PDB file of C-alpha atoms in Angstrom:
ATOM      1  CA  MET A  12     -31.089-143.323  41.430  1.00 47.00           C
ATOM      2  CA  SER A  13     -28.101-141.402  40.050  1.00 51.00           C
ATOM      3  CA  ARG A  14     -26.916-137.886  40.783  1.00 44.00           C
ATOM      4  CA  ALA A  15     -23.695-136.060  40.101  1.00 42.00           C
ATOM      5  CA  SER A  16     -21.385-134.530  42.648  1.00 46.00           C
ATOM      6  CA  LEU A  17     -20.346-130.893  42.527  1.00 45.00           C
ATOM      7  CA  GLU A  18     -16.988-132.106  41.167  1.00 51.00           C
ATOM      8  CA  LYS A  19     -18.956-132.361  37.877  1.00 57.00           C
ATOM      9  CA  ASP A  20     -17.384-135.441  36.399  1.00 65.00           C
ATOM     10  CA  PRO A  21     -18.795-135.351  32.838  1.00 67.00           C
ATOM     11  CA  ARG A  22     -19.785-139.013  32.927  1.00 72.00           C
ATOM     12  CA  GLU A  23     -21.639-138.562  36.200  1.00 69.00           C
ATOM     13  CA  VAL A  24     -23.482-135.493  34.911  1.00 68.00           C
ATOM     14  CA  ALA A  25     -24.434-137.190  31.626  1.00 68.00           C
ATOM     15  CA  THR A  26     -25.666-140.306  33.451  1.00 72.00           C
ATOM     16  CA  MET A  27     -27.708-138.183  35.840  1.00 69.00           C
ATOM     17  CA  PHE A  28     -29.407-136.295  33.005  1.00 72.00           C
ATOM     18  CA  ASP A  29     -29.996-139.526  31.083  1.00 65.00           C
ATOM     19  CA  ALA A  30     -32.102-140.595  34.060  1.00 64.00           C
ATOM     20  CA  VAL A  31     -34.263-137.440  34.228  1.00 66.00           C
ATOM     21  CA  GLY A  32     -35.154-137.081  30.546  1.00 63.00           C
ATOM     22  CA  LYS A  33     -38.516-138.827  30.745  1.00 68.00           C
ATOM     23  CA  ASN A  34     -40.233-136.223  32.965  1.00 70.00           C
ATOM     24  CA  TYR A  35     -37.724-133.395  32.674  1.00 69.00           C
ATOM     25  CA  ASP A  36     -39.925-130.783  31.006  1.00 75.00           C
ATOM     26  CA  ILE A  37     -42.974-131.257  33.232  1.00 70.00           C
ATOM     27  CA  THR A  38     -40.769-131.337  36.348  1.00 68.00           C
ATOM     28  CA  ASN A  39     -39.198-127.993  35.447  1.00 69.00           C
ATOM     29  CA  THR A  40     -42.603-126.438  34.809  1.00 76.00           C
ATOM     30  CA  VAL A  41     -43.887-127.613  38.194  1.00 70.00           C
ATOM     31  CA  LEU A  42     -40.768-126.572  40.132  1.00 69.00           C
ATOM     32  CA  SER A  43     -40.658-123.130  38.486  1.00 75.00           C
ATOM     33  CA  PHE A  44     -44.418-122.545  38.901  1.00 77.00           C
ATOM     34  CA  GLY A  45     -44.693-122.224  35.128  1.00 84.00           C
ATOM     35  CA  GLN A  46     -42.021-119.528  34.875  1.00 89.00           C
ATOM     36  CA  ASP A  47     -39.804-121.703  32.657  1.00 88.00           C
ATOM     37  CA  ARG A  48     -41.989-120.904  29.646  1.00 92.00           C
ATOM     38  CA  LEU A  49     -41.619-117.175  30.233  1.00 92.00           C
ATOM     39  CA  TRP A  50     -37.840-117.524  30.635  1.00 91.00           C
ATOM     40  CA  ARG A  51     -37.579-119.330  27.291  1.00 94.00           C
ATOM     41  CA  LYS A  52     -39.527-116.580  25.527  1.00 95.00           C
ATOM     42  CA  ARG A  53     -37.349-113.885  27.077  1.00 95.00           C
ATOM     43  CA  THR A  54     -34.222-115.691  25.880  1.00 96.00           C
ATOM     44  CA  ARG A  55     -35.546-115.797  22.323  1.00 96.00           C
ATOM     45  CA  ARG A  56     -36.439-112.114  22.420  1.00 95.00           C
ATOM     46  CA  ARG A  57     -33.046-111.150  23.834  1.00 95.00           C
ATOM     47  CA  LEU A  58     -31.269-112.830  20.901  1.00 96.00           C
ATOM     48  CA  ASP A  59     -33.491-110.985  18.410  1.00 95.00           C
ATOM     49  CA  LEU A  60     -33.044-113.705  15.808  1.00 97.00           C
ATOM     50  CA  ALA A  61     -33.923-113.369  12.136  1.00 95.00           C
ATOM     51  CA  PRO A  62     -34.960-115.980   9.556  1.00 96.00           C
ATOM     52  CA  GLY A  63     -31.822-117.530   8.118  1.00 94.00           C
ATOM     53  CA  ASP A  64     -29.723-117.076  11.259  1.00 98.00           C
ATOM     54  CA  LYS A  65     -27.850-120.180  12.401  1.00 98.00           C
ATOM     55  CA  VAL A  66     -28.200-120.768  16.137  1.00 98.00           C
ATOM     56  CA  LEU A  67     -26.578-123.279  18.473  1.00 98.00           C
ATOM     57  CA  ASP A  68     -28.647-124.183  21.534  1.00 98.00           C
ATOM     58  CA  LEU A  69     -26.112-125.828  23.835  1.00 98.00           C
ATOM     59  CA  ALA A  70     -27.171-128.052  26.744  1.00 95.00           C
ATOM     60  CA  ALA A  71     -30.543-128.109  25.009  1.00 96.00           C
ATOM     61  CA  GLY A  72     -31.769-131.242  26.782  1.00 92.00           C
ATOM     62  CA  THR A  73     -35.046-132.337  25.254  1.00 93.00           C
ATOM     63  CA  GLY A  74     -34.996-129.458  22.783  1.00 96.00           C
ATOM     64  CA  VAL A  75     -37.844-127.500  24.362  1.00 96.00           C
ATOM     65  CA  SER A  76     -35.671-124.369  24.358  1.00 96.00           C
ATOM     66  CA  THR A  77     -34.574-125.017  20.764  1.00 98.00           C
ATOM     67  CA  GLU A  78     -38.196-125.307  19.694  1.00 97.00           C
ATOM     68  CA  GLU A  79     -38.881-121.890  21.226  1.00 97.00           C
ATOM     69  CA  LEU A  80     -35.870-120.343  19.467  1.00 97.00           C
ATOM     70  CA  ALA A  81     -37.025-121.776  16.139  1.00 97.00           C
ATOM     71  CA  GLU A  82     -40.230-119.727  16.439  1.00 95.00           C
ATOM     72  CA  SER A  83     -38.093-116.854  15.138  1.00 96.00           C
ATOM     73  CA  GLY A  84     -37.577-118.592  11.800  1.00 96.00           C
ATOM     74  CA  ALA A  85     -33.868-119.149  12.510  1.00 97.00           C
ATOM     75  CA  TYR A  86     -32.168-122.488  11.871  1.00 98.00           C
ATOM     76  CA  CYS A  87     -31.632-123.815  15.398  1.00 98.00           C
ATOM     77  CA  VAL A  88     -29.537-126.841  16.377  1.00 98.00           C
ATOM     78  CA  ALA A  89     -30.010-128.587  19.730  1.00 98.00           C
ATOM     79  CA  ALA A  90     -26.786-129.948  21.234  1.00 97.00           C
ATOM     80  CA  ASP A  91     -26.435-131.869  24.482  1.00 95.00           C
ATOM     81  CA  PHE A  92     -24.056-134.472  25.884  1.00 92.00           C
ATOM     82  CA  SER A  93     -26.897-136.551  27.341  1.00 91.00           C
ATOM     83  CA  LEU A  94     -28.305-139.028  24.822  1.00 92.00           C
ATOM     84  CA  GLY A  95     -31.137-139.766  27.232  1.00 91.00           C
ATOM     85  CA  MET A  96     -32.280-136.146  27.164  1.00 89.00           C
ATOM     86  CA  LEU A  97     -32.072-135.921  23.387  1.00 95.00           C
ATOM     87  CA  ARG A  98     -34.023-139.158  23.004  1.00 93.00           C
ATOM     88  CA  ALA A  99     -36.716-137.838  25.332  1.00 92.00           C
ATOM     89  CA  GLY A 100     -37.167-134.883  22.972  1.00 93.00           C
ATOM     90  CA  SER A 101     -36.687-136.753  19.698  1.00 94.00           C
ATOM     91  CA  TYR A 102     -40.293-136.088  18.687  1.00 94.00           C
ATOM     92  CA  ARG A 103     -39.520-132.372  18.342  1.00 95.00           C
ATOM     93  CA  ASP A 104     -38.941-131.087  14.814  1.00 95.00           C
ATOM     94  CA  VAL A 105     -35.481-129.600  15.420  1.00 97.00           C
ATOM     95  CA  PRO A 106     -32.056-130.989  14.464  1.00 97.00           C
ATOM     96  CA  MET A 107     -30.276-132.611  17.416  1.00 98.00           C
ATOM     97  CA  ILE A 108     -26.685-133.656  18.007  1.00 97.00           C
ATOM     98  CA  CYS A 109     -24.904-135.257  20.948  1.00 96.00           C
ATOM     99  CA  ALA A 110     -21.938-133.001  21.686  1.00 95.00           C
ATOM    100  CA  ASP A 111     -19.491-132.056  24.432  1.00 93.00           C
ATOM    101  CA  GLY A 112     -19.692-128.370  25.311  1.00 95.00           C
ATOM    102  CA  LEU A 113     -15.907-128.263  25.791  1.00 96.00           C
ATOM    103  CA  ASN A 114     -15.154-129.789  22.387  1.00 96.00           C
ATOM    104  CA  LEU A 115     -17.914-128.828  19.981  1.00 97.00           C
ATOM    105  CA  PRO A 116     -17.986-130.608  16.584  1.00 97.00           C
ATOM    106  CA  PHE A 117     -18.368-127.381  14.607  1.00 98.00           C
ATOM    107  CA  ALA A 118     -15.924-125.252  12.655  1.00 98.00           C
ATOM    108  CA  ASP A 119     -14.810-121.827  13.820  1.00 98.00           C
ATOM    109  CA  ASN A 120     -17.235-118.965  13.124  1.00 98.00           C
ATOM    110  CA  THR A 121     -20.211-121.196  12.242  1.00 98.00           C
ATOM    111  CA  PHE A 122     -23.137-119.672  14.156  1.00 98.00           C
ATOM    112  CA  ASP A 123     -24.784-116.258  14.224  1.00 98.00           C
ATOM    113  CA  ALA A 124     -25.799-116.871  17.832  1.00 98.00           C
ATOM    114  CA  VAL A 125     -25.195-119.378  20.602  1.00 98.00           C
ATOM    115  CA  THR A 126     -27.232-119.894  23.738  1.00 98.00           C
ATOM    116  CA  ILE A 127     -27.130-122.115  26.793  1.00 98.00           C
ATOM    117  CA  SER A 128     -29.931-122.343  29.350  1.00 95.00           C
ATOM    118  CA  TYR A 129     -29.319-123.736  32.844  1.00 91.00           C
ATOM    119  CA  GLY A 130     -26.390-125.793  31.587  1.00 91.00           C
ATOM    120  CA  LEU A 131     -23.320-123.611  31.962  1.00 94.00           C
ATOM    121  CA  ARG A 132     -22.894-124.550  35.636  1.00 89.00           C
ATOM    122  CA  ASN A 133     -22.963-128.245  34.681  1.00 88.00           C
ATOM    123  CA  LEU A 134     -19.771-127.987  32.614  1.00 91.00           C
ATOM    124  CA  VAL A 135     -16.669-129.263  34.377  1.00 89.00           C
ATOM    125  CA  ASP A 136     -14.925-126.039  33.246  1.00 93.00           C
ATOM    126  CA  PHE A 137     -17.484-123.353  32.410  1.00 95.00           C
ATOM    127  CA  ARG A 138     -14.770-120.852  31.470  1.00 97.00           C
ATOM    128  CA  ALA A 139     -13.483-123.224  28.788  1.00 97.00           C
ATOM    129  CA  GLY A 140     -17.099-123.671  27.717  1.00 97.00           C
ATOM    130  CA  LEU A 141     -17.466-119.909  27.239  1.00 98.00           C
ATOM    131  CA  ARG A 142     -14.346-119.860  25.080  1.00 98.00           C
ATOM    132  CA  GLU A 143     -15.553-122.811  23.028  1.00 98.00           C
ATOM    133  CA  MET A 144     -18.900-121.109  22.425  1.00 98.00           C
ATOM    134  CA  ALA A 145     -17.018-118.019  21.256  1.00 98.00           C
ATOM    135  CA  ARG A 146     -14.925-120.137  18.903  1.00 98.00           C
ATOM    136  CA  VAL A 147     -17.945-121.460  16.985  1.00 98.00           C
ATOM    137  CA  THR A 148     -19.681-118.047  16.869  1.00 98.00           C
ATOM    138  CA  LYS A 149     -19.143-115.619  14.005  1.00 98.00           C
ATOM    139  CA  PRO A 150     -17.444-112.275  14.795  1.00 98.00           C
ATOM    140  CA  GLY A 151     -20.190-109.941  15.952  1.00 98.00           C
ATOM    141  CA  GLY A 152     -22.406-112.920  16.795  1.00 98.00           C
ATOM    142  CA  LYS A 153     -24.614-113.045  19.872  1.00 98.00           C
ATOM    143  CA  LEU A 154     -24.531-114.950  23.146  1.00 98.00           C
ATOM    144  CA  ALA A 155     -27.396-115.550  25.579  1.00 98.00           C
ATOM    145  CA  ILE A 156     -27.003-117.424  28.852  1.00 98.00           C
ATOM    146  CA  ALA A 157     -30.055-118.123  30.978  1.00 96.00           C
ATOM    147  CA  GLU A 158     -28.946-119.420  34.359  1.00 94.00           C
ATOM    148  CA  PHE A 159     -30.198-119.611  37.915  1.00 89.00           C
ATOM    149  CA  SER A 160     -28.737-116.746  39.903  1.00 91.00           C
ATOM    150  CA  THR A 161     -29.009-114.664  43.076  1.00 89.00           C
ATOM    151  CA  PRO A 162     -32.374-113.068  43.991  1.00 89.00           C
ATOM    152  CA  VAL A 163     -32.160-109.298  44.330  1.00 90.00           C
ATOM    153  CA  ILE A 164     -35.330-108.649  46.343  1.00 86.00           C
ATOM    154  CA  PRO A 165     -34.466-108.023  50.025  1.00 80.00           C
ATOM    155  CA  GLY A 166     -35.410-111.004  52.170  1.00 78.00           C
ATOM    156  CA  PHE A 167     -36.409-113.133  49.207  1.00 78.00           C
ATOM    157  CA  ALA A 168     -32.951-114.692  48.856  1.00 73.00           C
ATOM    158  CA  THR A 169     -33.363-116.446  52.221  1.00 74.00           C
ATOM    159  CA  VAL A 170     -36.785-117.809  51.285  1.00 76.00           C
ATOM    160  CA  TYR A 171     -35.454-118.963  47.924  1.00 75.00           C
ATOM    161  CA  LYS A 172     -32.500-120.826  49.457  1.00 72.00           C
ATOM    162  CA  GLU A 173     -34.847-122.605  51.840  1.00 69.00           C
ATOM    163  CA  TYR A 174     -37.029-123.601  48.883  1.00 70.00           C
ATOM    164  CA  LEU A 175     -34.009-124.927  47.004  1.00 68.00           C
ATOM    165  CA  MET A 176     -32.736-127.110  49.811  1.00 62.00           C
ATOM    166  CA  ARG A 177     -36.039-128.276  51.304  1.00 68.00           C
ATOM    167  CA  ALA A 178     -39.057-127.919  49.043  1.00 67.00           C
ATOM    168  CA  LEU A 179     -37.438-128.498  45.644  1.00 66.00           C
ATOM    169  CA  PRO A 180     -36.171-132.037  46.384  1.00 66.00           C
ATOM    170  CA  ALA A 181     -39.477-132.903  48.056  1.00 68.00           C
ATOM    171  CA  VAL A 182     -41.530-131.798  45.042  1.00 63.00           C
ATOM    172  CA  ALA A 183     -39.115-133.584  42.709  1.00 60.00           C
ATOM    173  CA  LYS A 184     -39.889-136.872  44.493  1.00 62.00           C
ATOM    174  CA  VAL A 185     -43.458-136.573  43.217  1.00 55.00           C
ATOM    175  CA  VAL A 186     -42.896-135.508  39.614  1.00 57.00           C
ATOM    176  CA  SER A 187     -39.328-136.390  38.599  1.00 55.00           C
ATOM    177  CA  SER A 188     -38.083-139.692  37.186  1.00 55.00           C
ATOM    178  CA  ASN A 189     -34.871-139.165  39.212  1.00 61.00           C
ATOM    179  CA  PRO A 190     -35.509-137.064  42.350  1.00 60.00           C
ATOM    180  CA  GLU A 191     -31.915-137.407  43.583  1.00 66.00           C
ATOM    181  CA  SER A 192     -30.710-135.301  40.670  1.00 68.00           C
ATOM    182  CA  TYR A 193     -32.606-132.316  42.061  1.00 69.00           C
ATOM    183  CA  VAL A 194     -30.489-132.374  45.212  1.00 71.00           C
ATOM    184  CA  TYR A 195     -27.539-131.768  42.888  1.00 73.00           C
ATOM    185  CA  LEU A 196     -29.560-129.040  41.156  1.00 78.00           C
ATOM    186  CA  ALA A 197     -30.167-127.216  44.434  1.00 75.00           C
ATOM    187  CA  GLU A 198     -26.545-127.517  45.553  1.00 78.00           C
ATOM    188  CA  SER A 199     -25.127-126.392  42.215  1.00 80.00           C
ATOM    189  CA  ILE A 200     -27.379-123.310  42.146  1.00 80.00           C
ATOM    190  CA  ARG A 201     -26.258-122.279  45.621  1.00 79.00           C
ATOM    191  CA  ALA A 202     -22.604-122.645  44.615  1.00 81.00           C
ATOM    192  CA  TRP A 203     -22.965-120.643  41.385  1.00 87.00           C
ATOM    193  CA  PRO A 204     -21.528-117.096  40.923  1.00 91.00           C
ATOM    194  CA  ASP A 205     -23.870-114.131  41.247  1.00 93.00           C
ATOM    195  CA  GLN A 206     -24.774-111.850  38.336  1.00 96.00           C
ATOM    196  CA  GLU A 207     -21.777-109.514  38.504  1.00 97.00           C
ATOM    197  CA  GLU A 208     -19.241-112.284  38.983  1.00 96.00           C
ATOM    198  CA  LEU A 209     -20.590-114.294  36.063  1.00 97.00           C
ATOM    199  CA  ALA A 210     -20.561-111.189  33.852  1.00 98.00           C
ATOM    200  CA  ARG A 211     -16.868-110.733  34.656  1.00 97.00           C
ATOM    201  CA  GLU A 212     -16.153-114.336  33.710  1.00 98.00           C
ATOM    202  CA  ILE A 213     -18.012-113.973  30.408  1.00 98.00           C
ATOM    203  CA  ARG A 214     -15.992-110.845  29.541  1.00 98.00           C
ATOM    204  CA  ALA A 215     -12.742-112.603  30.429  1.00 98.00           C
ATOM    205  CA  ASN A 216     -13.469-115.578  28.190  1.00 98.00           C
ATOM    206  CA  GLY A 217     -14.110-114.295  24.710  1.00 97.00           C
ATOM    207  CA  TRP A 218     -17.084-111.930  24.853  1.00 98.00           C
ATOM    208  CA  GLU A 219     -17.766-108.194  24.976  1.00 98.00           C
ATOM    209  CA  ASN A 220     -20.761-105.890  25.523  1.00 98.00           C
ATOM    210  CA  VAL A 221     -21.757-108.165  28.389  1.00 98.00           C
ATOM    211  CA  GLY A 222     -24.812-107.367  30.470  1.00 97.00           C
ATOM    212  CA  TRP A 223     -27.666-109.116  32.181  1.00 97.00           C
ATOM    213  CA  GLN A 224     -31.356-108.855  32.943  1.00 97.00           C
ATOM    214  CA  ASN A 225     -32.863-110.297  36.109  1.00 96.00           C
ATOM    215  CA  LEU A 226     -35.940-112.455  35.618  1.00 95.00           C
ATOM    216  CA  THR A 227     -38.416-113.300  38.393  1.00 91.00           C
ATOM    217  CA  GLY A 228     -36.555-111.182  40.916  1.00 91.00           C
ATOM    218  CA  GLY A 229     -33.142-112.612  40.057  1.00 91.00           C
ATOM    219  CA  ILE A 230     -34.028-116.301  40.396  1.00 90.00           C
ATOM    220  CA  VAL A 231     -32.796-116.392  36.819  1.00 94.00           C
ATOM    221  CA  ALA A 232     -30.372-113.961  35.187  1.00 96.00           C
ATOM    222  CA  LEU A 233     -30.288-113.658  31.415  1.00 97.00           C
ATOM    223  CA  HIS A 234     -26.725-112.693  30.459  1.00 98.00           C
ATOM    224  CA  SER A 235     -25.891-111.564  26.938  1.00 98.00           C
ATOM    225  CA  GLY A 236     -22.855-110.501  24.963  1.00 98.00           C
ATOM    226  CA  THR A 237     -21.303-110.397  21.512  1.00 98.00           C
ATOM    227  CA  LYS A 238     -18.152-111.868  20.000  1.00 98.00           C
ATOM    228  CA  PRO A 239     -15.563-109.205  19.164  1.00 97.00           C
ATOM    229  CA  LEU A 240     -15.173-108.351  15.474  1.00 96.00           C
ATOM    230  CA  ASP A 241     -11.407-108.800  15.547  1.00 80.00           C
TER     231      ASP A 241
END
């Protein structure tokens, strides 16, 4: 079994996700108690896409999030650096490309919106990733980042951390094709910035009008912003 370290060597992370592609979607649904579907819908609604919009879904994995975004009628491209994940979702009717989030193969000002769900913390340099996403977004274009965050309900944060470190890896042994990767998942979530800190980083790396909405008590935070016009 393969897993990446928190040093986030890109090859390690890609290899780890290659190994989880087979059961990735069902594992996430089980581990989130079905909340992952709600989170995808909320991301689509936050972007408020229109038919004809061009959207980049970065770290799209199997394309399940891209498929949801395409419900808006927008032209949505799934990009991920794990070929194994893309192959696992190759049956989905969305365009897919293998791409590095720090060196995207798109021209400046290409997309009306860019989104990344639960993948920003997997980049070896997430700040550079934010700047690269801004580069390929049109001035005035939209950003949405769905990422695991810090629960805001008193007392719940402790319960959640216990779930991450104990129950999540145990459940993953039953449903995942690579349970070891979910130890990395738990550790990387615990090490991730909270809502306010991440918002500051987004503002400092190419975006304005940054805010966030807590989902499921702050287990997930949906950050949004826009690219400056000048």
